[in-house]
mmCIF file of N, CA and C in Angstrom:
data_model
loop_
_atom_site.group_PDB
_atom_site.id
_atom_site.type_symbol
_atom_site.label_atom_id
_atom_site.label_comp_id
_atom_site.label_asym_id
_atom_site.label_seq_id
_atom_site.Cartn_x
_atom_site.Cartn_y
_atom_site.Cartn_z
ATOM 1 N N UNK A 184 -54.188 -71.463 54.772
ATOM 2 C CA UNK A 184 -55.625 -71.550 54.564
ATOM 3 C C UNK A 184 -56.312 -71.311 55.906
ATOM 4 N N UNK A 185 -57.282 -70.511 55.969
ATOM 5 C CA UNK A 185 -58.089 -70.107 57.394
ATOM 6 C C UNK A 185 -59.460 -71.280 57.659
ATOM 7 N N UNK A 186 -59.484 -71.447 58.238
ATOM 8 C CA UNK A 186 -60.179 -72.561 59.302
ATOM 9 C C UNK A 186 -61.702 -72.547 57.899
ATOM 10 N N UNK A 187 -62.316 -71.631 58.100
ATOM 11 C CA UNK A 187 -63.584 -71.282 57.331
ATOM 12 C C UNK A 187 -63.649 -72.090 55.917
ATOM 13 N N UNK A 188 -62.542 -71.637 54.888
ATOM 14 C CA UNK A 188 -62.190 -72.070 54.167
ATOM 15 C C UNK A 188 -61.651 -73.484 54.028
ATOM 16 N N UNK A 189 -61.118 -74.001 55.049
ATOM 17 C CA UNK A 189 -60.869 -75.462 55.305
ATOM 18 C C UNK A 189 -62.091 -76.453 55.189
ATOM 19 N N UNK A 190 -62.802 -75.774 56.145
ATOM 20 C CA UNK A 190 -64.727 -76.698 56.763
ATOM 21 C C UNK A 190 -65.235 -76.400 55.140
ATOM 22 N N UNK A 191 -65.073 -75.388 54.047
ATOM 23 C CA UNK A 191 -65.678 -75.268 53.304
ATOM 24 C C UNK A 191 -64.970 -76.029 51.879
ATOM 25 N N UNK A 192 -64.276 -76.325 52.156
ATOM 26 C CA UNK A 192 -63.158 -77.148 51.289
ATOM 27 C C UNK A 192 -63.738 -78.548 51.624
ATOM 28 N N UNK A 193 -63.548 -79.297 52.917
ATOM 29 C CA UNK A 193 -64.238 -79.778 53.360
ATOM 30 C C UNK A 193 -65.558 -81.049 53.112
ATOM 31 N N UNK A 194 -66.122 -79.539 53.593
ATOM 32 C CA UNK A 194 -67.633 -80.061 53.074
ATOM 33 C C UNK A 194 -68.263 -80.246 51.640
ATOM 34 N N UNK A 195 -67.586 -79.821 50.898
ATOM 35 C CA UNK A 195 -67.600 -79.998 49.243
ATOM 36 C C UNK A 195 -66.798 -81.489 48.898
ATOM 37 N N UNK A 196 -65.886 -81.449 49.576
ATOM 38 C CA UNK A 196 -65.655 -82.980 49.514
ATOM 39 C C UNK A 196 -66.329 -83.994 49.954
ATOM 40 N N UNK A 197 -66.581 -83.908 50.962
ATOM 41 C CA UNK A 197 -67.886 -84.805 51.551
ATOM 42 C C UNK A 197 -68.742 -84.929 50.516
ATOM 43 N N UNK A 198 -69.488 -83.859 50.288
ATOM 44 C CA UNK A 198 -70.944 -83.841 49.742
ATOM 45 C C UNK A 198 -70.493 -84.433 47.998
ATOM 46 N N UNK A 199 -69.031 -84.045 47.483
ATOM 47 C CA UNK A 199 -69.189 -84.832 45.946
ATOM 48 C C UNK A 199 -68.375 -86.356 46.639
ATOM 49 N N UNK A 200 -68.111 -86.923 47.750
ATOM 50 C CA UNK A 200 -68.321 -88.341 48.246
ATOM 51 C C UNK A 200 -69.500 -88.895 48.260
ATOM 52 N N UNK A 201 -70.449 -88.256 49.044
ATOM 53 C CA UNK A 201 -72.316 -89.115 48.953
ATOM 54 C C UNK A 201 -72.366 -88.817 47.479
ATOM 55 N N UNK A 202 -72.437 -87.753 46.332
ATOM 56 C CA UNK A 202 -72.816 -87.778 45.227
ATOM 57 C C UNK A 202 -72.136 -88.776 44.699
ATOM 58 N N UNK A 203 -70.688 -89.321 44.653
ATOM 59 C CA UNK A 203 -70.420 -90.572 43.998
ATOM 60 C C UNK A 203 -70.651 -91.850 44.569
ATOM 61 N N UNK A 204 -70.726 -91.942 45.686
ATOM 62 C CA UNK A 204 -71.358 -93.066 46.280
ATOM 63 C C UNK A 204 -72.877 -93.408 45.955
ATOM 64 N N UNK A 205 -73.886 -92.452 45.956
ATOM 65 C CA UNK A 205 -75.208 -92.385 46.281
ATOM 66 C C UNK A 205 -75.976 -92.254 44.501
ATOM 67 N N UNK A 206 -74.804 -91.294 43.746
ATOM 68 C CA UNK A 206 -75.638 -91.253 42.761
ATOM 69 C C UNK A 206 -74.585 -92.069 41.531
ATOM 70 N N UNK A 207 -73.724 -92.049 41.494
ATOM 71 C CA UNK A 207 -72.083 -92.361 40.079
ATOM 72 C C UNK A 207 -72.705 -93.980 40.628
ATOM 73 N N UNK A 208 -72.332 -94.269 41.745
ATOM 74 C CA UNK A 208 -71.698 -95.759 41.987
ATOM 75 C C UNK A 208 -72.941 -96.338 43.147
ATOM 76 N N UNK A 209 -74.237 -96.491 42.952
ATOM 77 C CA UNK A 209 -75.260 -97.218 43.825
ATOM 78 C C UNK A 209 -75.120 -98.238 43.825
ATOM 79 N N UNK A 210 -74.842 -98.922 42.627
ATOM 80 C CA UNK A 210 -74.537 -100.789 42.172
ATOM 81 C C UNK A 210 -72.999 -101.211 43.020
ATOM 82 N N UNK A 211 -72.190 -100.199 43.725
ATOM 83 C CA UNK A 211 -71.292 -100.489 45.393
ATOM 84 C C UNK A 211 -72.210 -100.770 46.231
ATOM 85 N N UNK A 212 -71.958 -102.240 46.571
ATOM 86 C CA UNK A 212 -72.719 -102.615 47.760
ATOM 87 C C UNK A 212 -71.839 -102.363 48.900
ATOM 88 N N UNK A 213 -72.710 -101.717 50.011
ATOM 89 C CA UNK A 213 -72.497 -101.323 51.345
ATOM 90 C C UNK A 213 -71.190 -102.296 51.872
ATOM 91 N N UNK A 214 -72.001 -103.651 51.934
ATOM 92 C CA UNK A 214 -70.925 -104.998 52.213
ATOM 93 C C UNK A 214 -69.365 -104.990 51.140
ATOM 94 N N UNK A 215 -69.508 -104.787 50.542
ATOM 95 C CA UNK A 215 -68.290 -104.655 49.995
ATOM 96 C C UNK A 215 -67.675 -103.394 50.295
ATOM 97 N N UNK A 216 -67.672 -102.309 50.405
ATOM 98 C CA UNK A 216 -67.434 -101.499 50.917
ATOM 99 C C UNK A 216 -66.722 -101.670 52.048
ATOM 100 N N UNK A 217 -67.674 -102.229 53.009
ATOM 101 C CA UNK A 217 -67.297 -102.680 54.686
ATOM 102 C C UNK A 217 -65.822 -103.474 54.361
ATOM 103 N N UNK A 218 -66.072 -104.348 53.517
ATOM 104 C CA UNK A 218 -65.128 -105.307 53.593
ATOM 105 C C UNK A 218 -63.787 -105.311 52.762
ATOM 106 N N UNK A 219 -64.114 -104.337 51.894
ATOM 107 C CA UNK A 219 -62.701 -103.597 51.283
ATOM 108 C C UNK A 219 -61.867 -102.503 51.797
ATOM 109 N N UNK A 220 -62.663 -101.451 52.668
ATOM 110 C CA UNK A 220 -61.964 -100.153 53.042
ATOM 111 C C UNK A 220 -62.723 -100.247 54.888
ATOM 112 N N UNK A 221 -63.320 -100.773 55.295
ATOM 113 C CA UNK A 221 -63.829 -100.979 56.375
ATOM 114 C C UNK A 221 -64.230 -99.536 56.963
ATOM 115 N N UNK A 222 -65.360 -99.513 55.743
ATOM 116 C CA UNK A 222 -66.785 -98.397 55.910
ATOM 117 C C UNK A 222 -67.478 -98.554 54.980
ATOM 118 N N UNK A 223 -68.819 -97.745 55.139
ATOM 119 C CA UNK A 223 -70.198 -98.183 54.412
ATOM 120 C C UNK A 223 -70.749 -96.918 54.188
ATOM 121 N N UNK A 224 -71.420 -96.595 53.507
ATOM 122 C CA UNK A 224 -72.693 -95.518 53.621
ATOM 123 C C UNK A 224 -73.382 -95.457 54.970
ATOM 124 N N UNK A 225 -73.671 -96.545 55.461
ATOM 125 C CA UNK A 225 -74.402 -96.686 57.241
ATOM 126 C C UNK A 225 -72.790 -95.377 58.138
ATOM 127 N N UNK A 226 -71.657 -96.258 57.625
ATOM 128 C CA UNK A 226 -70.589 -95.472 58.930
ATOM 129 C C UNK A 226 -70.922 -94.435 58.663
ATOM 130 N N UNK A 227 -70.888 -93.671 56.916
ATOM 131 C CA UNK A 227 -71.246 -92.135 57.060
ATOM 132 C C UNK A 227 -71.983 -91.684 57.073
ATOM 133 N N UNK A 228 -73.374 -92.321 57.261
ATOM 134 C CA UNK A 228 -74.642 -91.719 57.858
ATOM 135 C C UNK A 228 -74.588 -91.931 59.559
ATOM 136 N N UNK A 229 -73.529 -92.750 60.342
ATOM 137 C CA UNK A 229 -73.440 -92.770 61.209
ATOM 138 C C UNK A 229 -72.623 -91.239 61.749
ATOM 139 N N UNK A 230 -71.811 -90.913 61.276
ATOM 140 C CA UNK A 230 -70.683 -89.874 61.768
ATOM 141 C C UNK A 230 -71.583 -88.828 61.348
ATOM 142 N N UNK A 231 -72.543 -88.663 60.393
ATOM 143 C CA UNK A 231 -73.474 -87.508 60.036
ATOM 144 C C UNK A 231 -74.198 -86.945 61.421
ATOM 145 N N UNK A 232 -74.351 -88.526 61.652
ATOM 146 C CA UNK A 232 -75.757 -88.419 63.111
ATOM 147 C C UNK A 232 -74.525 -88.032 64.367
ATOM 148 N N UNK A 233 -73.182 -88.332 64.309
ATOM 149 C CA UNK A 233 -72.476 -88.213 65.672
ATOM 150 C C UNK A 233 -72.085 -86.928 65.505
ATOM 151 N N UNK A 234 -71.800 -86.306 64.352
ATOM 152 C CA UNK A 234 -71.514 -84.966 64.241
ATOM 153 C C UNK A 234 -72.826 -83.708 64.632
ATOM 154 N N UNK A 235 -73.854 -84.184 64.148
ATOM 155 C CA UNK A 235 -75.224 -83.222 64.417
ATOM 156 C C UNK A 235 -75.006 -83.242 66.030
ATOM 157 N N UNK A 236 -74.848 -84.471 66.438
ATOM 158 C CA UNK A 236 -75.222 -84.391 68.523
ATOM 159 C C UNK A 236 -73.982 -84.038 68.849
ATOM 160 N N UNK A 237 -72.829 -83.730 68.565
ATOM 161 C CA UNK A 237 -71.852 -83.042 68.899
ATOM 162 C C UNK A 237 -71.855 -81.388 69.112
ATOM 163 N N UNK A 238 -72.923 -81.401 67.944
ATOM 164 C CA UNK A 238 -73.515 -79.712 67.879
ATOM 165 C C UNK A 238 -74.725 -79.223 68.855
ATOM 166 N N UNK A 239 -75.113 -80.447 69.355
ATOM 167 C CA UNK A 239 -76.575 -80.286 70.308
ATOM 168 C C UNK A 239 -77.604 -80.657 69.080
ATOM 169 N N UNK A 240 -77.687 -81.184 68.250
ATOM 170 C CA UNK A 240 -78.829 -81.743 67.278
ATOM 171 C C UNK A 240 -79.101 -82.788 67.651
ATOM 172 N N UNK A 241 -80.320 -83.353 68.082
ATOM 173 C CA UNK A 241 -80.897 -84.239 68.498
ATOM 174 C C UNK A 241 -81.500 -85.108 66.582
ATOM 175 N N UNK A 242 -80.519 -86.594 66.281
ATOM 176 C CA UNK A 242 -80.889 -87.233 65.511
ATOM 177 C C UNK A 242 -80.594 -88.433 65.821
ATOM 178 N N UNK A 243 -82.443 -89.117 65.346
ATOM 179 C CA UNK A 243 -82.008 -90.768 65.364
ATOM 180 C C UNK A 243 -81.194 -91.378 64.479
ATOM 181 N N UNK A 244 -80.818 -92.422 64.673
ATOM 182 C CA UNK A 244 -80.469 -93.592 63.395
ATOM 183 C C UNK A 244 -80.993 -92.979 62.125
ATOM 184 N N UNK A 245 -82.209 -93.313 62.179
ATOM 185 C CA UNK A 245 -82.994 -93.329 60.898
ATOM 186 C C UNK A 245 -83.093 -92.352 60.266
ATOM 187 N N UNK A 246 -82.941 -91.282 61.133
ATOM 188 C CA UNK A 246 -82.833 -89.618 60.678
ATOM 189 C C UNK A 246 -82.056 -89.420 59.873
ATOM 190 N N UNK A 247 -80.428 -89.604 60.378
ATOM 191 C CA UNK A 247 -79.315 -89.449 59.585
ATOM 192 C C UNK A 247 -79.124 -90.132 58.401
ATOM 193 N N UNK A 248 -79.576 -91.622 58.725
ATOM 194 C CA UNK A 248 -79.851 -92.579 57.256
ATOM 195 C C UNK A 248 -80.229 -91.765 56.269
ATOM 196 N N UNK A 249 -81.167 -91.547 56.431
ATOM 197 C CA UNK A 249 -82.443 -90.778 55.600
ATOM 198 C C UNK A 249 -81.834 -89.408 54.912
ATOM 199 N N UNK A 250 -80.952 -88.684 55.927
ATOM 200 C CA UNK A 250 -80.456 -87.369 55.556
ATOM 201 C C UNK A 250 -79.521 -87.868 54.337
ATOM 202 N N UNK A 251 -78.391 -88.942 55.010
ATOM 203 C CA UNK A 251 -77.307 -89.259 54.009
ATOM 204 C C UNK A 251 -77.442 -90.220 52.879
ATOM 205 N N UNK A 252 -78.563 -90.402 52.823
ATOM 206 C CA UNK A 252 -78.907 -91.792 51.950
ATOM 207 C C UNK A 252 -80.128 -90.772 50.656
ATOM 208 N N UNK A 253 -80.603 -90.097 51.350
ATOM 209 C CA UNK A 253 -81.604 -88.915 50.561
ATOM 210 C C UNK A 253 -83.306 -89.646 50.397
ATOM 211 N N UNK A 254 -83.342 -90.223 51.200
ATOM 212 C CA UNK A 254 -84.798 -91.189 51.165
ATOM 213 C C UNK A 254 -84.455 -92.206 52.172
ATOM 214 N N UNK A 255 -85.824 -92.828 52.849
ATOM 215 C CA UNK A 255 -85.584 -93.529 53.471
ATOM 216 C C UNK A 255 -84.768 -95.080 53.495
ATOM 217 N N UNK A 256 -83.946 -95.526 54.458
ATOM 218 C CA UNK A 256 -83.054 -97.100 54.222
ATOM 219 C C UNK A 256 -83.701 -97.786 53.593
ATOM 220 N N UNK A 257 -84.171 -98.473 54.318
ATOM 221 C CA UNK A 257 -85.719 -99.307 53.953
ATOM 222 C C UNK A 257 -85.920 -99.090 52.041
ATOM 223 N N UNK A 258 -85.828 -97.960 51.366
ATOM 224 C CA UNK A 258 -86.395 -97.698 50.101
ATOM 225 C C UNK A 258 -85.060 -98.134 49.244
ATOM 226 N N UNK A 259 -83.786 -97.272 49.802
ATOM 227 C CA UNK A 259 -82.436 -97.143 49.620
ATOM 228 C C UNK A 259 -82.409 -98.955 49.469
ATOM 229 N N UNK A 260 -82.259 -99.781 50.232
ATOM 230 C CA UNK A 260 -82.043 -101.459 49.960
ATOM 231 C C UNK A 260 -83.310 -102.015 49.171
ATOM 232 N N UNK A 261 -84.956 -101.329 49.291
ATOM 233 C CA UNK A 261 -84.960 -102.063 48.211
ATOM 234 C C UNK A 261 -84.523 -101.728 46.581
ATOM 235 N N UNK A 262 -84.340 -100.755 46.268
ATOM 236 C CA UNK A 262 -83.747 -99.925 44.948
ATOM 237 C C UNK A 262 -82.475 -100.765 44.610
ATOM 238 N N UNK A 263 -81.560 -101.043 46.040
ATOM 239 C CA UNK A 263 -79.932 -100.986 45.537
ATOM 240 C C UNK A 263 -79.709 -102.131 45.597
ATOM 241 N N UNK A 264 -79.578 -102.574 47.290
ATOM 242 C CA UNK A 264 -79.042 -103.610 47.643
ATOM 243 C C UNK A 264 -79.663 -105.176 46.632
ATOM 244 N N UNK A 265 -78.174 -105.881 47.297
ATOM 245 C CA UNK A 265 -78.704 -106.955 46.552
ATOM 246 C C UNK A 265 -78.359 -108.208 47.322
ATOM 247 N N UNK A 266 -78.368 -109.617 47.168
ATOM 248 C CA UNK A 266 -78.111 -110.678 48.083
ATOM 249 C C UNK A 266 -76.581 -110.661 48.285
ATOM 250 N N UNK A 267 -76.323 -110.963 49.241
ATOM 251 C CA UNK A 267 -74.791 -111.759 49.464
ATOM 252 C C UNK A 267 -74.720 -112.744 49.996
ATOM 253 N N UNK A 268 -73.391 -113.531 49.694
ATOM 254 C CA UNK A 268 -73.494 -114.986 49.661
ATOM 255 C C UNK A 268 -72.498 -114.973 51.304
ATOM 256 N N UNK A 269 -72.397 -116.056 51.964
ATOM 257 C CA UNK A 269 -72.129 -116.724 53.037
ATOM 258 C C UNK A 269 -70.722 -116.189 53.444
ATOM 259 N N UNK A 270 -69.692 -116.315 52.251
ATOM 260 C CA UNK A 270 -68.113 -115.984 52.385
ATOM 261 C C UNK A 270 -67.948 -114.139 52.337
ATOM 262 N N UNK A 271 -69.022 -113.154 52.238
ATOM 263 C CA UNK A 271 -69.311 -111.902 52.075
ATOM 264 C C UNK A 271 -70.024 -111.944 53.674
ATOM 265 N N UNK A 272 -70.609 -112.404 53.964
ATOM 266 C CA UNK A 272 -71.248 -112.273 55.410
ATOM 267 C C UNK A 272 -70.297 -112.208 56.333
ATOM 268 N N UNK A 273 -69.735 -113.316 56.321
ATOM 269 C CA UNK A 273 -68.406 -113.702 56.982
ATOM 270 C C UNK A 273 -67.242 -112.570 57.463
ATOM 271 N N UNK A 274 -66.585 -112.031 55.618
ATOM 272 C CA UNK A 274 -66.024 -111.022 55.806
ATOM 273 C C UNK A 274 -66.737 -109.427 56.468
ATOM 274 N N UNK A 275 -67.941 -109.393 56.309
ATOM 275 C CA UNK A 275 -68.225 -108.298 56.883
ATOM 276 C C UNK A 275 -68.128 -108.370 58.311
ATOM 277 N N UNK A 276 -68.751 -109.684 59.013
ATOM 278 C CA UNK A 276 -68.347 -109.570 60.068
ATOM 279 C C UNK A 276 -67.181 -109.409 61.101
ATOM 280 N N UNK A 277 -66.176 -109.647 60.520
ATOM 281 C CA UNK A 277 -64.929 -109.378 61.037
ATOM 282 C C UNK A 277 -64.404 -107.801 60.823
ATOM 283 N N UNK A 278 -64.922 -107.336 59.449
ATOM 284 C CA UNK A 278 -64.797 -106.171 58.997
ATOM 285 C C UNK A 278 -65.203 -105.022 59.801
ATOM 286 N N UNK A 279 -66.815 -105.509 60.101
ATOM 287 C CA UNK A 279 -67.836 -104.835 61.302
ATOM 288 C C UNK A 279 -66.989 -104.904 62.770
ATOM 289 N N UNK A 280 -66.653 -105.918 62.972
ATOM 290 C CA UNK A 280 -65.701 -105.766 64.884
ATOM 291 C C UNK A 280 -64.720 -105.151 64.530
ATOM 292 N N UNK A 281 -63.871 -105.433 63.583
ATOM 293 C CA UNK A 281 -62.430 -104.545 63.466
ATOM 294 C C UNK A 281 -62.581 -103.019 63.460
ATOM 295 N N UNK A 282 -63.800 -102.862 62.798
ATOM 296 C CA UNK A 282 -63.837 -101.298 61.972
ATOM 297 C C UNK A 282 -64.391 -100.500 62.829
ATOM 298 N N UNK A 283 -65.812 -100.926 63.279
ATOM 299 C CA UNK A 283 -66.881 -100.204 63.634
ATOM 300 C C UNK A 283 -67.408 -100.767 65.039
ATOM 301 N N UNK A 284 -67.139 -101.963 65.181
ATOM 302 C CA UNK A 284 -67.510 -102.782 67.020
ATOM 303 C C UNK A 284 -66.210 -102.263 67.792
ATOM 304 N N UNK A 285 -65.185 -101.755 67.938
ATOM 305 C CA UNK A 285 -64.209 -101.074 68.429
ATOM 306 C C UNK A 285 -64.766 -99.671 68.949
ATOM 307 N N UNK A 286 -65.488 -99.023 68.129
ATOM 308 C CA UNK A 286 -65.867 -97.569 68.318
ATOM 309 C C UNK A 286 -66.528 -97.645 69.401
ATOM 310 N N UNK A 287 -67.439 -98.599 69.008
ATOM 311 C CA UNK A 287 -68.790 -99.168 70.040
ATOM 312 C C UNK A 287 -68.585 -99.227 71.518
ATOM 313 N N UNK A 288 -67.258 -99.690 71.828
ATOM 314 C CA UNK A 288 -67.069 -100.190 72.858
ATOM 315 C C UNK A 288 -66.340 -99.093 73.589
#
């Protein structure tokens, strides 16, 4: 398989990933996510935004949110999200240093 065809193989996978994440399965909360496979919709709106500035694309946070989420966060949690309880906080946080506070550093 030639490189072209790979990125385009690819990127069709990606893009029917946000379609089942974003449109099949919205009632997946982010936090569970984090805390089952240790990633979120945020990590892949994060790698969206690290991949654009890898290319020389200048994007904020909120930019990429917005790109990978298809509307703004802010709208995206109030539509989706929902409360979590104390023992879900917990696990994300460990989930968050293991997964994603490693990168950070």
């Amino acid at each position: 398989m030639d490189d072209q065809t790979r990125t385009e193989i690819e990127a069709a996978a990606f893009r029917r990933l946000r379609a089942h994440l974003m449109d099949d399965r919205p009632d997946v909360q982010n936090i569970d996510m984090m805390n089952l496979a240790g990633f979120c919709r945020n990590c892949l709106s994060r790698w969206y935004q690290e991949a654009a500035a890898e290319r020389g694309i200048d994007m904020t946070k909120e930019a990429g949110r917005e790109a990978f989420y298809g509307m703004p966060y802010a709208e995206w949690k109030t539509q989706f999200q929902t409360e979590v309880d104390s023992t879900k906080q917990d696990a994300f946080q460990a989930a968050f240093a293991a997964n994603v506070g490693k990168e950070q550093g």
